[in-house]
Every structure is written in C-alpha cells, then in structure tokens.
XYZ file of C-alpha atoms in Angstrom:
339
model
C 100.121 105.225 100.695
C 101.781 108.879 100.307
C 105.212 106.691 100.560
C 104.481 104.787 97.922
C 102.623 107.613 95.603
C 106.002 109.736 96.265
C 108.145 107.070 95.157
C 105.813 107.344 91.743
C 106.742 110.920 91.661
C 110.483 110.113 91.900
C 109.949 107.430 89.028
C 108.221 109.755 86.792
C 111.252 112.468 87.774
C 113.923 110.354 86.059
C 111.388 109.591 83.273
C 111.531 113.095 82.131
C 115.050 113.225 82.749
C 115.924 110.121 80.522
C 113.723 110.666 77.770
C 114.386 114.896 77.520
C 117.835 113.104 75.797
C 116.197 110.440 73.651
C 114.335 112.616 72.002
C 115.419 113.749 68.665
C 114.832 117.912 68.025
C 112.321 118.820 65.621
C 110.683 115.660 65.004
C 107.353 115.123 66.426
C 107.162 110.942 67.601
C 103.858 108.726 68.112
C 103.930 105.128 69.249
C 104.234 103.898 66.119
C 107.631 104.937 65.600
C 106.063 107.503 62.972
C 106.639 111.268 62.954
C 104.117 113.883 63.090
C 103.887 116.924 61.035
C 102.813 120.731 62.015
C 100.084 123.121 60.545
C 100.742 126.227 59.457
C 103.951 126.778 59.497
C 105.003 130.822 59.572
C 102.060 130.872 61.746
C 100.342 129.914 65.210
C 101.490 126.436 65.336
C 99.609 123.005 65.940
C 99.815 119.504 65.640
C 98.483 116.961 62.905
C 97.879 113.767 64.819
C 94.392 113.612 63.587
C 93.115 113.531 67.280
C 90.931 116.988 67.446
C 91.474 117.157 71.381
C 95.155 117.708 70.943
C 94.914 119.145 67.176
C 92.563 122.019 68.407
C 95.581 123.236 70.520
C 97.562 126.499 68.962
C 100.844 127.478 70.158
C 102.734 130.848 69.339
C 106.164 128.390 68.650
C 106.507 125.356 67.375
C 107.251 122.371 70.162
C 109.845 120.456 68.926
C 108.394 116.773 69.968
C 105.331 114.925 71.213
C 105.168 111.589 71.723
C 102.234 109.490 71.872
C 101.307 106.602 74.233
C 99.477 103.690 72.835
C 95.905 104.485 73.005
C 93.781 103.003 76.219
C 90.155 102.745 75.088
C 89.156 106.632 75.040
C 92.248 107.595 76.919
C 94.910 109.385 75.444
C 98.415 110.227 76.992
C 100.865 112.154 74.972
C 104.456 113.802 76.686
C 105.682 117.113 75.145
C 109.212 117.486 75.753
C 110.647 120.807 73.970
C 108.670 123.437 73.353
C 110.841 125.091 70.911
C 114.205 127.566 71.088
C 112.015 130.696 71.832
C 112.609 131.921 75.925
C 108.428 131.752 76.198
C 105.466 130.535 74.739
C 102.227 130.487 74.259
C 99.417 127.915 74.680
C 95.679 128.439 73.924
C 92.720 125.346 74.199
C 89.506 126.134 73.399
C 86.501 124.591 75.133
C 86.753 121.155 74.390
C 84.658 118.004 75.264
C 87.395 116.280 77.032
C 88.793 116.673 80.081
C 92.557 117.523 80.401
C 94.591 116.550 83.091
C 98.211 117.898 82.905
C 101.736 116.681 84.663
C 104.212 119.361 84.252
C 107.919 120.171 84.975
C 108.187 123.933 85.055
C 110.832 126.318 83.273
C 111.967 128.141 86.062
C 109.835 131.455 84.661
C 106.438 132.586 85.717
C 103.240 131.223 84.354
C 100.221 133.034 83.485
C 97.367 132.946 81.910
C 92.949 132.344 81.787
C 91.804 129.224 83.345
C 87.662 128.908 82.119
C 87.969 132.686 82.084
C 89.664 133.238 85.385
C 93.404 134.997 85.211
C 96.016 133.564 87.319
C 100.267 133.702 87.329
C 102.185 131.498 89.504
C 105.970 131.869 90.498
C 108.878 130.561 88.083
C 110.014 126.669 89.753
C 111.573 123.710 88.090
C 108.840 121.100 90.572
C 106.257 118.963 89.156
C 103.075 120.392 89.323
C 99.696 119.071 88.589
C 96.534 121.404 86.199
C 92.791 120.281 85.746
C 91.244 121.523 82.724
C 87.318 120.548 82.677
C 85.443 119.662 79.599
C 83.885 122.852 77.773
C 86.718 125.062 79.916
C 89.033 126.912 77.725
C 92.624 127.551 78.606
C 95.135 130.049 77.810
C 98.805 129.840 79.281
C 102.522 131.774 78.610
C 105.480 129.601 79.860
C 108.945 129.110 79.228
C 109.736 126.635 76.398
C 111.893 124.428 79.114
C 108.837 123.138 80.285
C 107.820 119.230 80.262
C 104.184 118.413 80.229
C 102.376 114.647 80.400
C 98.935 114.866 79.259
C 96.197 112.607 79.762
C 92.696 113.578 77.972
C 89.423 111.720 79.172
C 86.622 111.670 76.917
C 83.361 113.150 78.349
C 81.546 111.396 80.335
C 84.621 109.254 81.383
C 85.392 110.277 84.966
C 82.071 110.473 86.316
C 81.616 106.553 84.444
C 84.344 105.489 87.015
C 83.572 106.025 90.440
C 80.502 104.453 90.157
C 77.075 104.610 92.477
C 78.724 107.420 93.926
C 77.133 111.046 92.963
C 80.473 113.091 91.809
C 81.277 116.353 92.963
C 82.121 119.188 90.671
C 85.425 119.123 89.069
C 86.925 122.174 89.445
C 89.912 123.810 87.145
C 93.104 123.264 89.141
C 96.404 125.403 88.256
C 100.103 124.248 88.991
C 98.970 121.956 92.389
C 101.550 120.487 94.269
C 99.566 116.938 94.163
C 101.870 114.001 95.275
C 98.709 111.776 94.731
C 97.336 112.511 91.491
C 101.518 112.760 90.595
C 101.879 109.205 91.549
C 98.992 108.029 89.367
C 99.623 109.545 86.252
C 102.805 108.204 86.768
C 101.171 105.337 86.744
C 98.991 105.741 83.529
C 102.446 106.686 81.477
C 104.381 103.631 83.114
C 101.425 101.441 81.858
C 100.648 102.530 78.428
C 104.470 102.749 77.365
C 105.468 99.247 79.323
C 102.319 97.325 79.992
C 102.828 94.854 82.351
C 101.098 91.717 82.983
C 97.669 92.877 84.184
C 97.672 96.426 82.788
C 94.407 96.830 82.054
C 93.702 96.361 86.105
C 96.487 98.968 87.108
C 94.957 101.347 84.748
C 91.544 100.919 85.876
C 92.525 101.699 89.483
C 94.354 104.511 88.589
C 91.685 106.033 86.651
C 89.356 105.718 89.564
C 91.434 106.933 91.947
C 91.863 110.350 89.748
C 88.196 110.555 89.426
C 87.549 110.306 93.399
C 90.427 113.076 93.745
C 88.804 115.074 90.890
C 85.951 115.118 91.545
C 86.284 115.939 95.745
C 85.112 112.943 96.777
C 88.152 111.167 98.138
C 91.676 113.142 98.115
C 93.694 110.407 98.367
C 91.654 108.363 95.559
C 89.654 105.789 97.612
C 86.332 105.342 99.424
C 86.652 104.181 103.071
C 82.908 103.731 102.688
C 83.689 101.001 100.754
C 84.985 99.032 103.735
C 81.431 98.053 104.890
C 80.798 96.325 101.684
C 81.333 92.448 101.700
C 81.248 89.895 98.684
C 79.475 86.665 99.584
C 81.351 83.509 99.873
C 79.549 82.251 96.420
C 80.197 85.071 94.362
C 84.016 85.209 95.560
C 84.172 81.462 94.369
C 82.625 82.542 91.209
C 85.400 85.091 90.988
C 87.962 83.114 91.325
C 86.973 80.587 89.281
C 87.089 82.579 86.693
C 89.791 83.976 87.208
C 91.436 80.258 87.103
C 89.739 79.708 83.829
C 90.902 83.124 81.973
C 94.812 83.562 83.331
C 96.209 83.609 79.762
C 93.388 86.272 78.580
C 93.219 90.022 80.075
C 91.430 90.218 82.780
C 90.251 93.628 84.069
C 88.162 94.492 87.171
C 85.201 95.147 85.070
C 84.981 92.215 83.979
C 85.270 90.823 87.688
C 83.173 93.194 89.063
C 80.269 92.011 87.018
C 81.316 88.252 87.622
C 80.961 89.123 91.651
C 77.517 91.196 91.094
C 79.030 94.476 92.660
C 79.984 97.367 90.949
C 83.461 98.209 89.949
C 83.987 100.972 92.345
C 83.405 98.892 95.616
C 85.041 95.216 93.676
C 88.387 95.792 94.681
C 87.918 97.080 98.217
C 85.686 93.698 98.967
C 87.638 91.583 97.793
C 90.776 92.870 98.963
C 89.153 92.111 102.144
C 88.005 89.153 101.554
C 91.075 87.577 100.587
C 93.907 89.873 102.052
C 95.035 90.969 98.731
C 94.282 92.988 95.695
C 93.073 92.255 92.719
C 95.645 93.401 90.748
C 98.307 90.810 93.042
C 96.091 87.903 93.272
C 96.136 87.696 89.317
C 99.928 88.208 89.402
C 99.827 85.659 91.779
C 97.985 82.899 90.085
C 99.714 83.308 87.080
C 103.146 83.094 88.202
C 102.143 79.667 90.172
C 100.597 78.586 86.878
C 103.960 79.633 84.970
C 106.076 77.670 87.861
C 103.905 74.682 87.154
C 104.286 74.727 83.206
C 108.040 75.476 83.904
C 108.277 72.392 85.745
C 107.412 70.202 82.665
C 109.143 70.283 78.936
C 106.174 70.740 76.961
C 105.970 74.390 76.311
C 108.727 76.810 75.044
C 109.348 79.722 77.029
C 107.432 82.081 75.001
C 104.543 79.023 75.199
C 104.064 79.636 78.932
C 104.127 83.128 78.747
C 101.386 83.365 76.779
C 99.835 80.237 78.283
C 99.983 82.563 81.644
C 98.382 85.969 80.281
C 101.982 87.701 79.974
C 102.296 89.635 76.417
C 105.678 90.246 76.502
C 108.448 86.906 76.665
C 110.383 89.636 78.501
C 108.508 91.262 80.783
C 107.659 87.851 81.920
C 111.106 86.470 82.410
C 111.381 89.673 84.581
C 108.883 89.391 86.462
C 109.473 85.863 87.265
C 112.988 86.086 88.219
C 112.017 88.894 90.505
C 109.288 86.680 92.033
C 111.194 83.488 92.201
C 114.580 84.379 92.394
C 115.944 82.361 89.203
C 115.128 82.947 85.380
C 112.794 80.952 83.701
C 115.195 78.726 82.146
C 117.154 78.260 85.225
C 114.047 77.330 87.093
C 113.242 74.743 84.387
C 116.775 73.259 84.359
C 116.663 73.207 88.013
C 113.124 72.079 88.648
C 111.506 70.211 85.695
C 110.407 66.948 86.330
C-alpha cells in the first residue's frame, strides 16, 4: 500500500508543477471556467465565491488564483496556486463548522503561527506537507507567498458519518505532517473531482473513509483489519451483483451497495473484496468493460451509445480506458471483432 500511496504523492507533485504554469496571474478560476472576484481591496483580502467556509478566510495579500473543483455532495476542494508578489503572507480562519484538511507545497521560508490557540513555527522546505484544522478550531499562519495549498473542507458531521459503527477518536489539529498516506488520498480526491473516471463516486467514497480512519486515530493507514472477520452471505452477494448487472450504465456507489448487501458501508468493501477477490471499485470496472466488449461486438450502438450504455460519462475517458484494458481502441475492436 505505501508503494502505491507514494506513487499518488509523485502524481499530485507534477500536478502542482503543471498547473503553477496554466494558471493565468491575477485571475481567480472556478470550475466553471468563471473568474472570481476579491473583497476589499486596499485591505485584508478575501475571496467572493459565495461559499462562507472559504469566504470567511482573510489574507494580508491578495492570492493571485484559486481554482475550484466541481463540488462532491458537501465536499469542497479548491487549489491556491500564487499567493501574491509579496515575500510573506498572512492567513487567518476563524472557527468554522467545517473541517479543513490542507495539502501544501512549502516556500522554502519558515511557517508560524496559532493552531486552536496553540503557537507553533516549522523550518522553511519546498516538501509536501499535510495540516488538520478541526471544526470550531481557528487558525492563524505567516508563509511565503511561493506556497501551493489543496484544500478539501468537510462539512460537520461528515467524517465521523464515514467510518461507520466504529466510535471515532478525537481529531486532533495536525501542522505541516509528513503524511505519505493521507498525501496519496487527497491526491486522490483532486484526481477525481477534476477527471472523474468511470466509477468516481466509489473512489471518492473510499478515499473519504480512509481519511476519516487516519483522522480520527483509528487506523493510520486508512483501513480496519477488524473488518476482515466480517463475511457477506452467499444471498446477499448475489443480490449485489445482480444489481450491479442491472445498474452498469447508472452510478453506482458503495452506499448504495452497502445497503443492497445489508452491511454497513464501512465493512462493504472489505467483505466483499473477500468474497470475490476483488474490489468494488474493479469489479464494476470490470463488468462494464465486458458489457462495452459485448456491445462493441455488434453495429447497433455508436460509440458514444455504448459508453453511456456502460456507465462511462465521458466518450473519452472511455475509449481510454478501454484501449488500456483491451489493448485496441474501440473502433478498432469493433472493426476487428463485430459480428
């Protein structure tokens, strides 16, 4: 697992690197393709998205772009990429009801600042480094304006909601942690909001859950071995996976599985991964690429037909996919294999 979590880290590396350039100075980005304005310009500075958790943020300079993911249910992900021409600046969050969880690329210069009321400074570095900023903590930090920062903000309630029947531990502010796990999975959470693949919804789920577990001290590596002594019955793993046969074009998330097998989402996966060898997340993959190589084999669907026919949302991202599975585009398979 840490390989594959580092090689998340290295993939959300270049992702900083590449879009630091794309960005354009002074304009502030969302998803839309839309621009966002500043308040009080001449003084402390703050964004005007319109979402208080990231509104209610001052900073002594202006940062020169955010960008903001598509919006997951009550999860929001936003990257700030230049904080402005200043050498330093300052950030201050009051106590808010969400929980912040930061990815950061440091400056180079020290950081320092309150934490819920507890000082700390940390030595300049250029690393990524993780911060955990509980709901109703407030947060003050000074930092060099070459900073990068990823920020994911969980509504209240949110974390605790995901790991299930287990009691959570306290979550605890964290400053500037050297955390290839929870790295790797908000790697994840960017990758997935900004190119959602095929069963997004799924990834995202899991990677939520595993930041709650880490979060909240009961797992650090973001799963329960506990959940190895639970078992799914052969009936309700038939029930599974005949729905799953009978919703392949329509998102599918292990919620909604979960409650088809009777067990709760934070022990599905884990039984059924060892019930059938594989995750949830790659059986669904599977299933729909075998329905796609069956549709592909006749001449009564467009291309873009059986991609949505087979749950993918994007004609491209399934082409990619496909080719990557089967070794041959789409339209080579068909011209090769249609009967």
């Amino acid at each position: 697992m840490s390989q594959k979590i580092t090689s998340k880290s290295s993939f959300v590396c270049r992702i900083f690197e590449k879009l630091s350039d794309l960005q354009e100075a002074g304009k502030l980005r969302n998803s839309e393709g839309g621009w966002f304005a500043m308040r009080g310009i001449g003084e402390p500075q703050r964004f005007d998205t319109g979402l208080q958790s990231i509104d209610c943020v001052v900073y002594r300079h202006v940062p020169d772009s955010l960008s903001l993911a598509p919006r997951h249910g009550d999860i929001t992900l936003y990257r700030i990429l230049d904080y402005g021409t200043a050498p330093t600046t300052q950030a201050d969050r009051p106590a808010d009801e969400h929980d912040l969880l930061l990815l950061t690329r440091g400056s180079g210069q020290p950081n320092r600042g309150k934490l819920a009321g507890t000082p700390f400074c940390t030595a300049g570095n250029r690393d990524l480094r993780v911060s955990f900023v509980p709901q109703g903590a407030d947060a003050t930090i000074e930092f060099g304006t070459s900073a990068k920062s990823i920020n994911v903000l969980f509504p209240k309630g949110c974390l605790g909601s995901l790991i299930g029947d287990r009691l959570p531990g306290p979550t605890v502010p964290r400053v500037f942690e050297d955390n290839i796990f929870l790295i790797g999975l908000i790697g994840v959470l960017e990758i997935e909001l900004f190119r959602p693949g095929i069963v997004a919804d799924m990834v995202l789920e899991q990677a939520m859950r595993s930041i709650a577990l880490i979060l909240s001290n009961i797992d650090r590596y973001g799963f329960n071995p506990q959940s190895n002594r639970i078992t799914i019955a052969p009936a309700r793993l038939k029930r599974v996976l005949d729905f799953i046969e009978e919703h392949l074009s329509q998102p599918l998330t292990i919620s909604m599985l979960a409650e088809v097998a009777g067990l709760s989402m934070f022990h599905f996966s884990r039984a059924f991964n060892q019930a059938t060898g594989m995750s949830p997340y790659r059986y669904v993959r599977d299933r729909r690429l075998y329905l796609a190589q069956r549709l592909l084999m006749g001449h009564d669907h467009s291309l873009r037909e059986v991609a949505l026919a087979c749950g993918f949302p994007r004609p491209s991202h399934f082409s990619s996919l496909f080719a990557q599975a089967r070794g041959l585009a789409p339209s080579e398979f068909r011209k090769r294999f249609a009967l």
